[in-house]
Coordinates of C-alpha atoms and ligand atoms in Angstrom, one line a residue:
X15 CA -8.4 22.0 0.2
X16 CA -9.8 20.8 -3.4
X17 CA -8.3 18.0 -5.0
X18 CA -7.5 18.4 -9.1
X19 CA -6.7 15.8 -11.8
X20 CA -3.0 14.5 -12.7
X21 CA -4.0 14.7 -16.4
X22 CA -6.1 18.1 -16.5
X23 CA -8.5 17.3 -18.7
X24 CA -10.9 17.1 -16.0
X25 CA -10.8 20.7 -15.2
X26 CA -13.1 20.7 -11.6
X27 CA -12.1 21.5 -8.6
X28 CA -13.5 18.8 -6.1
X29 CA -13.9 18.2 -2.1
X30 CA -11.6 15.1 -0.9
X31 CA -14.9 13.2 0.1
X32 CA -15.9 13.1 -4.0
X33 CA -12.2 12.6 -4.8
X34 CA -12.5 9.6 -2.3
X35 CA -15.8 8.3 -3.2
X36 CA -15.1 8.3 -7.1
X37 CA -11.1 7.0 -6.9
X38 CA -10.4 8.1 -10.5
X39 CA -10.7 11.5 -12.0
X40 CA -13.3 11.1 -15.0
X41 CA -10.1 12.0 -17.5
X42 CA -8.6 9.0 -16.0
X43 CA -5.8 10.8 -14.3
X44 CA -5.6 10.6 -10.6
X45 CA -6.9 12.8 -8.0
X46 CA -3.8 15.4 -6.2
X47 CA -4.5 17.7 -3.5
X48 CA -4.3 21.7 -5.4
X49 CA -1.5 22.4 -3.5
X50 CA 0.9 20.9 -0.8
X51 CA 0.2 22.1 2.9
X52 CA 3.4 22.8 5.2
X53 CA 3.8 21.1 8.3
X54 CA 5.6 23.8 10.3
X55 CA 8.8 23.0 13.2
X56 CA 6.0 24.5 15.4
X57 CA 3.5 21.9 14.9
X58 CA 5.8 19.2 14.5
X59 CA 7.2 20.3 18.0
X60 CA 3.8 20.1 19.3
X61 CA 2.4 16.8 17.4
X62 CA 6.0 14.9 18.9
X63 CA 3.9 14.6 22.1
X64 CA 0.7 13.5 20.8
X65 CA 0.0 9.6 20.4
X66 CA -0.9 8.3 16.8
X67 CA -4.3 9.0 16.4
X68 CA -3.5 12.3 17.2
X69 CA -1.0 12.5 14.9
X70 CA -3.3 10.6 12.5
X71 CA -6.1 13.1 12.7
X72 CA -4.5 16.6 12.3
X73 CA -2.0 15.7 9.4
X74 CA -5.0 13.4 7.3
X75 CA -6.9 16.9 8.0
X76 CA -4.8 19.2 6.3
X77 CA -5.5 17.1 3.1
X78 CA -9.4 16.5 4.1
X79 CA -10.6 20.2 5.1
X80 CA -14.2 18.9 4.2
X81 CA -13.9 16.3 7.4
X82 CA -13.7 17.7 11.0
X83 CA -10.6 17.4 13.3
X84 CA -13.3 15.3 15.9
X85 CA -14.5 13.1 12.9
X86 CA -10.9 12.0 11.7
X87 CA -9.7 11.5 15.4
X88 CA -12.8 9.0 15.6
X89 CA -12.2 6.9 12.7
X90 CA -8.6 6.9 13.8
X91 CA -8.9 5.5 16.6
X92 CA -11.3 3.1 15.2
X93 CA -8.9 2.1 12.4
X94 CA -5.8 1.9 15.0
X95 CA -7.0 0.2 18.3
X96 CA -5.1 -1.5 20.6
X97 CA -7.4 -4.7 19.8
X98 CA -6.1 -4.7 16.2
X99 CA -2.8 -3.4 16.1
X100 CA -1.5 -3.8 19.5
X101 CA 0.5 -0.9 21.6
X102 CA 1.7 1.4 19.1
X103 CA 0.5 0.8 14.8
X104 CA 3.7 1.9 13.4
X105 CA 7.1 1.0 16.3
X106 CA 10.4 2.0 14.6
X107 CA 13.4 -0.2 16.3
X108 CA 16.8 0.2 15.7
X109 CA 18.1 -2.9 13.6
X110 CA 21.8 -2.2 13.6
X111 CA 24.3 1.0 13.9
X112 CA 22.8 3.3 11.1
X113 CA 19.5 1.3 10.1
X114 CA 16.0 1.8 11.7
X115 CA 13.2 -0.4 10.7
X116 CA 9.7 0.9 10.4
X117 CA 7.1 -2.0 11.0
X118 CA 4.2 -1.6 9.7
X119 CA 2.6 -5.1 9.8
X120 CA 1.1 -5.0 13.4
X121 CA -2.3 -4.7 12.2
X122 CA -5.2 -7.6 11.4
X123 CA -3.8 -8.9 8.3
X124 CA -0.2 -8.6 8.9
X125 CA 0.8 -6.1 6.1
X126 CA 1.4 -2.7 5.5
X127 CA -2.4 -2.4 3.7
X128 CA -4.2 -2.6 7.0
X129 CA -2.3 0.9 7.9
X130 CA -5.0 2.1 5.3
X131 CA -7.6 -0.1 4.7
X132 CA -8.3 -0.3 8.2
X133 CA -9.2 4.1 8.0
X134 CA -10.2 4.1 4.5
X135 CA -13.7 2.4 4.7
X136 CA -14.5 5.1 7.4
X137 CA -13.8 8.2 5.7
X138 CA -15.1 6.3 2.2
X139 CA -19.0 6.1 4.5
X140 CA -18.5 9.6 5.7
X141 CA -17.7 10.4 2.3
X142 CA -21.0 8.8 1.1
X143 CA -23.3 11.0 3.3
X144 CA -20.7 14.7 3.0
X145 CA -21.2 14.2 -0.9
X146 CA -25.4 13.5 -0.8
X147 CA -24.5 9.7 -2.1
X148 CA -28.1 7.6 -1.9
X149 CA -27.0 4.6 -3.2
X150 CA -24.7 2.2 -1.5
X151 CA -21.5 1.0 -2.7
X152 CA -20.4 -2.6 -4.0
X153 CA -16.7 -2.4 -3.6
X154 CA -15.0 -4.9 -6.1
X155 CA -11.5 -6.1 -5.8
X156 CA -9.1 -8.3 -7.7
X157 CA -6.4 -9.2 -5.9
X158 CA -3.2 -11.4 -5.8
X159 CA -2.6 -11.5 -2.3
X160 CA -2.5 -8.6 0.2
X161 CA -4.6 -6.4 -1.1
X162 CA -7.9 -8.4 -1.1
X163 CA -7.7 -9.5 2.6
X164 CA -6.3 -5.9 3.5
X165 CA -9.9 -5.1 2.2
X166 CA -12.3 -7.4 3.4
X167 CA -10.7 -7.0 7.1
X168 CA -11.2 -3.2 6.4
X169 CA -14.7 -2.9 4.7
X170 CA -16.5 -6.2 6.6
X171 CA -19.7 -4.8 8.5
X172 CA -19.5 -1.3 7.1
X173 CA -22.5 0.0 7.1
X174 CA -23.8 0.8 3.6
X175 CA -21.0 -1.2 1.7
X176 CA -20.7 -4.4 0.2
X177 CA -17.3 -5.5 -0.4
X178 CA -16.3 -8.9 -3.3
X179 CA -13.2 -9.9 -3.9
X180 CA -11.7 -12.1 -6.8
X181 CA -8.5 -13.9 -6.4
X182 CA -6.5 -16.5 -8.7
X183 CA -7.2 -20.0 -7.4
X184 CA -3.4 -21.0 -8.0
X185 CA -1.8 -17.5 -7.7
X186 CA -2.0 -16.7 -4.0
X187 CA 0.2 -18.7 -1.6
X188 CA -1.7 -20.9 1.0
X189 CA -1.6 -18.8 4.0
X190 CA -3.2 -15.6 1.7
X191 CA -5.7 -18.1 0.0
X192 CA -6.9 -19.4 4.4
X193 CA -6.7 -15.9 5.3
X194 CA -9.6 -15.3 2.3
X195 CA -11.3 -18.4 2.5
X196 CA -11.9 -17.7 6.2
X197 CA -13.3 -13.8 6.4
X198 CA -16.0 -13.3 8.6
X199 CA -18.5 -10.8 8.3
X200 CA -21.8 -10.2 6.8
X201 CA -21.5 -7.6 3.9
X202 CA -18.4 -10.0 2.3
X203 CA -18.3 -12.4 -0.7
X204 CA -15.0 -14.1 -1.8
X205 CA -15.0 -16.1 -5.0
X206 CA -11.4 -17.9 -6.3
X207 CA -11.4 -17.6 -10.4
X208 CA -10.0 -20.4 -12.3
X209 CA -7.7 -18.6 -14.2
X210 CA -4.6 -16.3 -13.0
X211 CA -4.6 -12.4 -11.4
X212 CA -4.3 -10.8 -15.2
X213 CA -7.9 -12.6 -15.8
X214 CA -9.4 -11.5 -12.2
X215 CA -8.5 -8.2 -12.9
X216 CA -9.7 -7.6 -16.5
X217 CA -13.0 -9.3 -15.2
X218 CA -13.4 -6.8 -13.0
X219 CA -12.6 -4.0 -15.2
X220 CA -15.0 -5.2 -17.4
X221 CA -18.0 -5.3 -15.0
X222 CA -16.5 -1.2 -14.2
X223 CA -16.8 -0.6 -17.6
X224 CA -20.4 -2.3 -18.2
X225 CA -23.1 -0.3 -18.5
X226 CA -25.7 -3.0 -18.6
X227 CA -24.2 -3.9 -15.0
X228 CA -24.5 -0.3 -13.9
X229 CA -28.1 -0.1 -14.5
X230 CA -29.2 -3.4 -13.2
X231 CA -27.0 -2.1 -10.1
X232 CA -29.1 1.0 -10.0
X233 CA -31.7 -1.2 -10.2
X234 CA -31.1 -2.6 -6.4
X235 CA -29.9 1.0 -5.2
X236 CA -26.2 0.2 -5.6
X237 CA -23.0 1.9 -7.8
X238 CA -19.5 0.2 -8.1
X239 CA -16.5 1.1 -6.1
X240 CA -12.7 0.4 -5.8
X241 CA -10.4 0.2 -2.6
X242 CA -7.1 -0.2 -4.8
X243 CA -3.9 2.2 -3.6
X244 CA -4.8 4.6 -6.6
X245 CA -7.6 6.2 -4.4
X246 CA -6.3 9.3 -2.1
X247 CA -8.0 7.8 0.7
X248 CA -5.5 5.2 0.7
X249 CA -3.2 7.3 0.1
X250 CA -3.0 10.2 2.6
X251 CA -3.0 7.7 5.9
X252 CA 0.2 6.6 4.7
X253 CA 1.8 10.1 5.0
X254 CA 1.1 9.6 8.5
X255 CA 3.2 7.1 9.7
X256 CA 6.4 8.8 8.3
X257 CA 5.9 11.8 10.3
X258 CA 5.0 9.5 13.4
X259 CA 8.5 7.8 12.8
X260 CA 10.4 10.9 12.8
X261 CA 9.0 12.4 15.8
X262 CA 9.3 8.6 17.9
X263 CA 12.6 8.9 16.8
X264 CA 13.4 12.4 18.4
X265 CA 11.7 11.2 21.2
X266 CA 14.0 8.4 21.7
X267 CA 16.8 10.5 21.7
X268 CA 17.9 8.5 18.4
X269 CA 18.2 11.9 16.0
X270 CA 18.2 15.3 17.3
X271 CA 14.6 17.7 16.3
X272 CA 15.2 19.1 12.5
X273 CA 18.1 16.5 11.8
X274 CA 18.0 15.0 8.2
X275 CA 17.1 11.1 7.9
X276 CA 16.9 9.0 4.2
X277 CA 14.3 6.6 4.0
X278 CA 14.2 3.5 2.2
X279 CA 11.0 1.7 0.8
X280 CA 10.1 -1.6 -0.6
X281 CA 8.1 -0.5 -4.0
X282 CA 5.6 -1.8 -6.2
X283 CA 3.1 0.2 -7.2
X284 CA 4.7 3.6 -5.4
X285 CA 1.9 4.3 -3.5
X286 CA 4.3 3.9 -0.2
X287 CA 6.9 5.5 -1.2
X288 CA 5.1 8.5 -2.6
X289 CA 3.5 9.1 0.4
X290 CA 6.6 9.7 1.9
X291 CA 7.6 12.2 -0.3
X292 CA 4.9 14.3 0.0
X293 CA 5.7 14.4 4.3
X294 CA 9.7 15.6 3.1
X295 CA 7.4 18.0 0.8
X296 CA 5.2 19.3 3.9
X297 CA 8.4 19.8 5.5
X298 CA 9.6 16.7 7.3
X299 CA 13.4 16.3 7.4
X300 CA 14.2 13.9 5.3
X301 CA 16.7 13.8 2.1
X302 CA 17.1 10.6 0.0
X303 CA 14.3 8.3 -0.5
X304 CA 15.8 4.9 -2.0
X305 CA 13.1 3.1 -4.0
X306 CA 13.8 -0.6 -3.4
X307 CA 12.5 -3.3 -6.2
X308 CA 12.8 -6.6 -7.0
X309 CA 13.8 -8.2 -10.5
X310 CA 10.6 -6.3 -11.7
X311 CA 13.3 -3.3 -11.7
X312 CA 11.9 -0.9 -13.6
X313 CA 11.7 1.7 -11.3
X314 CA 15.6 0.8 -10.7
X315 CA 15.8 1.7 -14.3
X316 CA 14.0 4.8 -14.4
X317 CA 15.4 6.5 -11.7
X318 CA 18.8 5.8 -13.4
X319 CA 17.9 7.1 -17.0
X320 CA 14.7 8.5 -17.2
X321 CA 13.3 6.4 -18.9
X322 CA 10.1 4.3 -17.9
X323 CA 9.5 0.9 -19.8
X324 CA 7.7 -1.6 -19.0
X325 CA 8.5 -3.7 -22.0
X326 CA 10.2 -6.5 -20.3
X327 CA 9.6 -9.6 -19.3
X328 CA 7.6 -10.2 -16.0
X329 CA 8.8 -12.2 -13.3
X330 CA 7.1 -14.1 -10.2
X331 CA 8.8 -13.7 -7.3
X332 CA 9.1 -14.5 -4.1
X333 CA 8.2 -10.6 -2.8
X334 CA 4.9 -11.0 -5.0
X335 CA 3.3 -7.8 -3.8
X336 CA 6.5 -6.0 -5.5
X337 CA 5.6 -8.1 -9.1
X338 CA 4.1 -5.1 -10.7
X339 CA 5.4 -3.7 -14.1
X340 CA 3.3 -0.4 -14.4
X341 CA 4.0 1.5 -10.9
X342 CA 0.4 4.1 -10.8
X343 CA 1.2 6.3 -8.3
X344 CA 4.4 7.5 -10.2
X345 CA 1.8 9.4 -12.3
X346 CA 1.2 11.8 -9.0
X347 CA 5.2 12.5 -9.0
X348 CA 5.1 13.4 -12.4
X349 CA 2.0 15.4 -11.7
X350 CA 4.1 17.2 -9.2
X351 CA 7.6 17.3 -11.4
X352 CA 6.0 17.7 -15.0
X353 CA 2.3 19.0 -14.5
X354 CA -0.8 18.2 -15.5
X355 CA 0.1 18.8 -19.5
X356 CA 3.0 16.9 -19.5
X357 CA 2.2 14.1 -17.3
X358 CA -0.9 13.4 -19.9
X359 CA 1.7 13.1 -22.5
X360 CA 4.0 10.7 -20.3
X361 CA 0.7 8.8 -19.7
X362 CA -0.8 8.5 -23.2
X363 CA 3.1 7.5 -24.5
X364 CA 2.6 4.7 -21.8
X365 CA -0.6 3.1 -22.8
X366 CA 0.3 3.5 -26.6
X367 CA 4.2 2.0 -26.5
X368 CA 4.8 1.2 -23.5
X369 CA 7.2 3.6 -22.4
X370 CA 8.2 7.6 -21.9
X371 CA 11.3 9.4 -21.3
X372 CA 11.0 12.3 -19.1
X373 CA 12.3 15.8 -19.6
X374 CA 16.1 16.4 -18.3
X375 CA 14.8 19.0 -15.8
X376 CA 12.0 16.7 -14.6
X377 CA 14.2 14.0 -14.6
X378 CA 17.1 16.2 -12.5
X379 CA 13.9 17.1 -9.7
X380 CA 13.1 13.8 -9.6
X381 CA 16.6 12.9 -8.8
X382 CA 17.3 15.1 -6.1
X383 CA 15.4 12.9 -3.9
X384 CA 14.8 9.2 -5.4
X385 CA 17.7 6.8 -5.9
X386 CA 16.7 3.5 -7.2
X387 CA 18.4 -0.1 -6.5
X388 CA 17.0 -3.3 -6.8
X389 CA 18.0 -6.7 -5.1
X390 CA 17.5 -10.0 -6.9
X391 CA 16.1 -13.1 -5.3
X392 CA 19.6 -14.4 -4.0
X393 CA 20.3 -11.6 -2.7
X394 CA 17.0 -11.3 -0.8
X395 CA 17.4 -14.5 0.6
X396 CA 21.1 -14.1 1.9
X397 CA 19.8 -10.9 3.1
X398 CA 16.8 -12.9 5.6
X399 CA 19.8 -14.8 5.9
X400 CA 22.4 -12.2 7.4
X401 CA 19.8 -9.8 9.3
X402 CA 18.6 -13.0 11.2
X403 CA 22.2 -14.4 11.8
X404 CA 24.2 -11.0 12.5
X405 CA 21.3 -8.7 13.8
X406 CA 18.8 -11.3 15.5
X407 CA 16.5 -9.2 13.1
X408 CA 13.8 -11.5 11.3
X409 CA 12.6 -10.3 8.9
X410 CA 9.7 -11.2 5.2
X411 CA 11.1 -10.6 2.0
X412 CA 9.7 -7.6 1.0
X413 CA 11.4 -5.9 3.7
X414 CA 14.5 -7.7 3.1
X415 CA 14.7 -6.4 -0.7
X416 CA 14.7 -2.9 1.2
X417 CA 17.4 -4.1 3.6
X418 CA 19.7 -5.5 1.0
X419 CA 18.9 -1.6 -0.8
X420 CA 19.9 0.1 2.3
X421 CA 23.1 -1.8 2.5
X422 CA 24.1 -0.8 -0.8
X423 CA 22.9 2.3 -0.6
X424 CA 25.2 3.0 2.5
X425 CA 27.9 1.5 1.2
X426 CA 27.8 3.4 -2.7
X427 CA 27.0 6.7 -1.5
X428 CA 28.6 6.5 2.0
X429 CA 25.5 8.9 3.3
X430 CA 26.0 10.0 6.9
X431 CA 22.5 10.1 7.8
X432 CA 20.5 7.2 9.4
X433 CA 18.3 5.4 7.3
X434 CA 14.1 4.8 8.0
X435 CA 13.5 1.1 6.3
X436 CA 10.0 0.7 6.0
X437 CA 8.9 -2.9 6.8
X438 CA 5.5 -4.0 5.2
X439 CA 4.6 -7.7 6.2
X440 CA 5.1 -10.2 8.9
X441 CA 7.9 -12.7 8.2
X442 CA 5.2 -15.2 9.0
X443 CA 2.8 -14.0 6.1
X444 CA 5.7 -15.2 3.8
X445 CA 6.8 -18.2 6.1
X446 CA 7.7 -20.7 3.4
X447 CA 10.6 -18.5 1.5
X448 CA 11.4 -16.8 5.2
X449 CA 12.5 -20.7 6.8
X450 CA 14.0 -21.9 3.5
X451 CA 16.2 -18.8 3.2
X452 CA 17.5 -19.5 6.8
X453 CA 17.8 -23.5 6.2
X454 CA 17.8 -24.0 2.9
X455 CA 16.0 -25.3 -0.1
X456 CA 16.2 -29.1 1.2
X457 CA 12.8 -30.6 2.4
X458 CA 10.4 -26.9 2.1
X459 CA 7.7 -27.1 4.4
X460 CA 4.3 -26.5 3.2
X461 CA 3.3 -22.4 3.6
X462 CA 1.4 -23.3 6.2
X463 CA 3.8 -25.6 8.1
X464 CA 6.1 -23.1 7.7
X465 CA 4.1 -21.0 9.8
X466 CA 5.2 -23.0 12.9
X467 CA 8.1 -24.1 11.8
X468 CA 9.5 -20.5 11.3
X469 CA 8.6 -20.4 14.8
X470 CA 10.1 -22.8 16.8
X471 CA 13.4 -22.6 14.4
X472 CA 13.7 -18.5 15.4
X473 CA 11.9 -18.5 18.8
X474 CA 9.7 -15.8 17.4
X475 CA 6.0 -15.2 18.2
X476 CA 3.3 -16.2 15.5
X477 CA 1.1 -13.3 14.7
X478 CA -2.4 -14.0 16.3
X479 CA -4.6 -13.0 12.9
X480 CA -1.7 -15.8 11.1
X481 CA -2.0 -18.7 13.6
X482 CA -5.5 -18.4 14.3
X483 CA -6.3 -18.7 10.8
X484 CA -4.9 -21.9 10.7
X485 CA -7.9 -23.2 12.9
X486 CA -10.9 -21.4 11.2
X487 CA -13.7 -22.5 9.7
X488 CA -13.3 -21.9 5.6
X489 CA -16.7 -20.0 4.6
X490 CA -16.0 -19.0 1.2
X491 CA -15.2 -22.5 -0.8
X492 CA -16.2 -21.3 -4.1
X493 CA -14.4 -21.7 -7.4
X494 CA -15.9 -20.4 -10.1
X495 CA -14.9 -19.7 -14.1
X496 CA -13.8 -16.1 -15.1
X497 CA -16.8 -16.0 -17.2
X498 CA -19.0 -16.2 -14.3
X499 CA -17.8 -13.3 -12.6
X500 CA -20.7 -10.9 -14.1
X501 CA -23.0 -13.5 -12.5
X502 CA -21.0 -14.1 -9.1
X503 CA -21.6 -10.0 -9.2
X504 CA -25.6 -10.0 -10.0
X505 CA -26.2 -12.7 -7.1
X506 CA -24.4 -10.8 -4.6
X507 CA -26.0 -7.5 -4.7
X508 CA -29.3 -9.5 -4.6
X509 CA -28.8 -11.1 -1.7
Ligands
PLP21 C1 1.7 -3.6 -1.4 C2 3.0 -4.0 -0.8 C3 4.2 -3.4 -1.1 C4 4.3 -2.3 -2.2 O1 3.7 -1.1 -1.8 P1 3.4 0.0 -2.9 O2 2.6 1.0 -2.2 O3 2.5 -0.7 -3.9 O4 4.6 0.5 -3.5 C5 5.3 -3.8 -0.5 N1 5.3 -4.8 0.4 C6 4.2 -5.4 0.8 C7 4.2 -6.5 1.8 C8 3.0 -5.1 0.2 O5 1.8 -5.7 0.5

């Protein structure tokens, strides 16, 4: 399989392990498999008896024919293990009558990123050695929350990778900010900028873009990297865990083999979401996919007229990992809808105003599988709220924008089919917002208080990676200026 650019001005043909070494095609577009393989009924029969890894290692390998079935199955079930991520990395419980939840937060950070940051550093080193790569990689991230820790977790003591990470001092919520401050490992550097996520992410799309840094990199045998959800590696585990879901669920006896499901996913960025598509596109059974957002709803809008634009005001909310205004991945569904041609256009429109309107027949394909709705903070706190109260279901507040979609979505289109909802963090990673939405605004805990107090209000078990955090030692104090970045960078790599 060879992996092309969304844009097509970058005309190679390239292995996955270059595609996943470089993250970006060099016309800026992003990297797509040439073609879509086909899960078969066969296979699907035969993978509904296989445990995850298994799973894991022969759908990742019809996108990565350059990696071997034996080195995939190893790196998953070094990503996955029981040590990390408990029994099973992806359970699916039923929450209520027509509504399953997907949980995806099991892992060492307690959010959907671990599913892959935890397998992407692997295949990133065998990538290293399958493309002839000599130097080592310095992999920089600028993160407002998730992200960063998703990648430190996954990258610390890799061999042959350094990973830093730059976060807003004030735009992280205390638990993410202890979960950073405390990383282990000996490959890792975490520096809070004073300034907020806008300035730690130009900074590091400066240092990308400076060649200066590049050669003085060189110098100490080193190039830059990136772990963000752009990259395919971190895109084709998550196709995984949708076809795991659908085969747990036959095996429950909770749909019949070849029966239709919709799916519903908490978006930001669409890297999730997309990855589900592409499993209905191999030939998974699934029909609707409802993109869920937050007040940042321009995917809502979008999906209803075609028309993406992000010129709006940007709000802070409390799903934070949903705040995003210009949603990447929806470049690879255009890719897929539009082609390469088009989806330049779409893309150059975007950067110049703003905003593109897609083709009514592109905009009809699009449509016979996404449906957009968007829940505002009210309603994503009555909906912690309810699901507690009426299901005994506890749940963060990035699922329960989903939840509060799937609702609506039942109850507008009256669809017949049960509903996956995919469920990306541990209530306890969002504590604060969690308790208060259950007991109200009245004396708010601090978010680390919250932590416990979340606990012994719902009788619910505290996630091992959030309550031992609590207790560790803080190793990475520093606070440094955004103009020091370049420097923070330098020191680093010659350590
Ligand atoms: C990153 C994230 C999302 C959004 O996922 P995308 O792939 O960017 O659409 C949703 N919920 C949580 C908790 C996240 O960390």
């Amino acid at each position: 399989m060879k992996f092309i650019s969304t844009r097509g001005k970058f005309t190679d043909k390239v292995d996955s392990a270059y595609a996943i070494k470089c993250g970006l095609a060099a016309d800026g577009g992003l990297f797509m498999p040439e073609s879509i393989p086909s899960l078969s009924s066969n296979e699907l029969l035969s993978l509904k008896d296989k445990n995850y890894n298994e799973r894991a290692a022969y759908i990742i390998g019809k996108f990565l024919t350059d990696y071997t079935y034996d080195e995939l199955l190893a790196d998953a079930a070094g990503a996955y293990a029981g040590n990390k991520f408990g029994p099973h990395p992806a359970p699916v419980k039923n929450v209520d009558g027509k509504i399953y939840s997907l949980e995806l937060w099991h892992g060492p950070t307690s959010a959907f990123k671990d599913m892959a940051l935890q397998i992407m550093p692997r295949l990133f080193v065998r990538a290293l050695r399958k493309t002839g790569e000599t130097k080592d990689a310095l992999i920089l991230v600028a993160t407002s929350g998730d992200t960063g820790k998703a990648a430190l977790e996954g990258y610390r003591d890799i061999d042959r990778v350094k990973i830093q990470v730059f976060y807003p001092t004030d735009g992280v919520s205390a638990v993410q900010k202890r979960q950073m401050q405390t990383q282990e490992g000996k490959n890792v550097s975490v520096k809070a900028i004073r300034g907020n996520f806008d300035d730690a992410q130009s900074g590091v799309k400066r240092i990308f873009a400076d060649e200066k840094m590049a050669a003085r990199l060189a110098e100490r045998n080193t190039f830059l990297s990136s772990a963000n959800s752009i990259n395919w590696g971190r895109l084709v585990p998550q196709i995984v865990y949708y076809v795991s879901a659908y085969l747990d669920m036959v095996c429950s006896g909770d749909i019949s083999f070849g029966e239709k499901i919709d799916v519903c996913v908490p978006t930001g960025n669409f890297g999730n979401i997309f990855a589900g598509y592409i499993a209905k596109l191999m030939g998974l059974p699934i029909e609707k996919f409802v993109c869920a957002s937050n007040v940042n709803n321009v995917l809502t809008d979008f999906l209803k007229e075609g028309t993406y634009d992000k010129n709006r005001s940007f709000h802070a909310t409390i799903s934070p990992s949903m705040d995003i205004l210009i949603s990447s991945n929806l470049e690879r569904l255009l890719f897929l809808t539009a082609g390469a041609e088009e989806t330049g256009k779409y893309m150059e429109m975007l950067s110049s105003c703003g905003k593109y309107t897609v083709s009514g027949s592109v905009f009809a394909k699009i449509s016979e599988s996404f449906i957009g709705v968007f829940a505002d903070e009210a309603r994503t706190k009555a909906t912690i709220c309810s699901f507690y109260k009426n299901k005994n279901y506890l749940i963060d507040t990035h699922t329960a924008v989903a939840m509060a979609a799937a609702e609506e979505y039942l109850s507008t289109y009256k669809a017949e089919r049960k509903i996956l909802v995919v469920s990306t963090a541990s209530p306890y990673k969002f504590a604060k917002d969690v308790y208060t939405s259950l007991v109200g605004e009245e004396n708010a805990p601090s978010d680390i208080e919250a932590i416990e107090k979340l606990s012994a209000l719902t009788g619910t078990e505290i996630p091992a990676p959030l309550s031992s955090v609590i207790a560790k030692e803080i190793l990475h104090p520093d606070v440094i200026g955004k103009e020091d970045m370049d420097n923070a960078v330098a020191d680093f790599v010659t350590l």
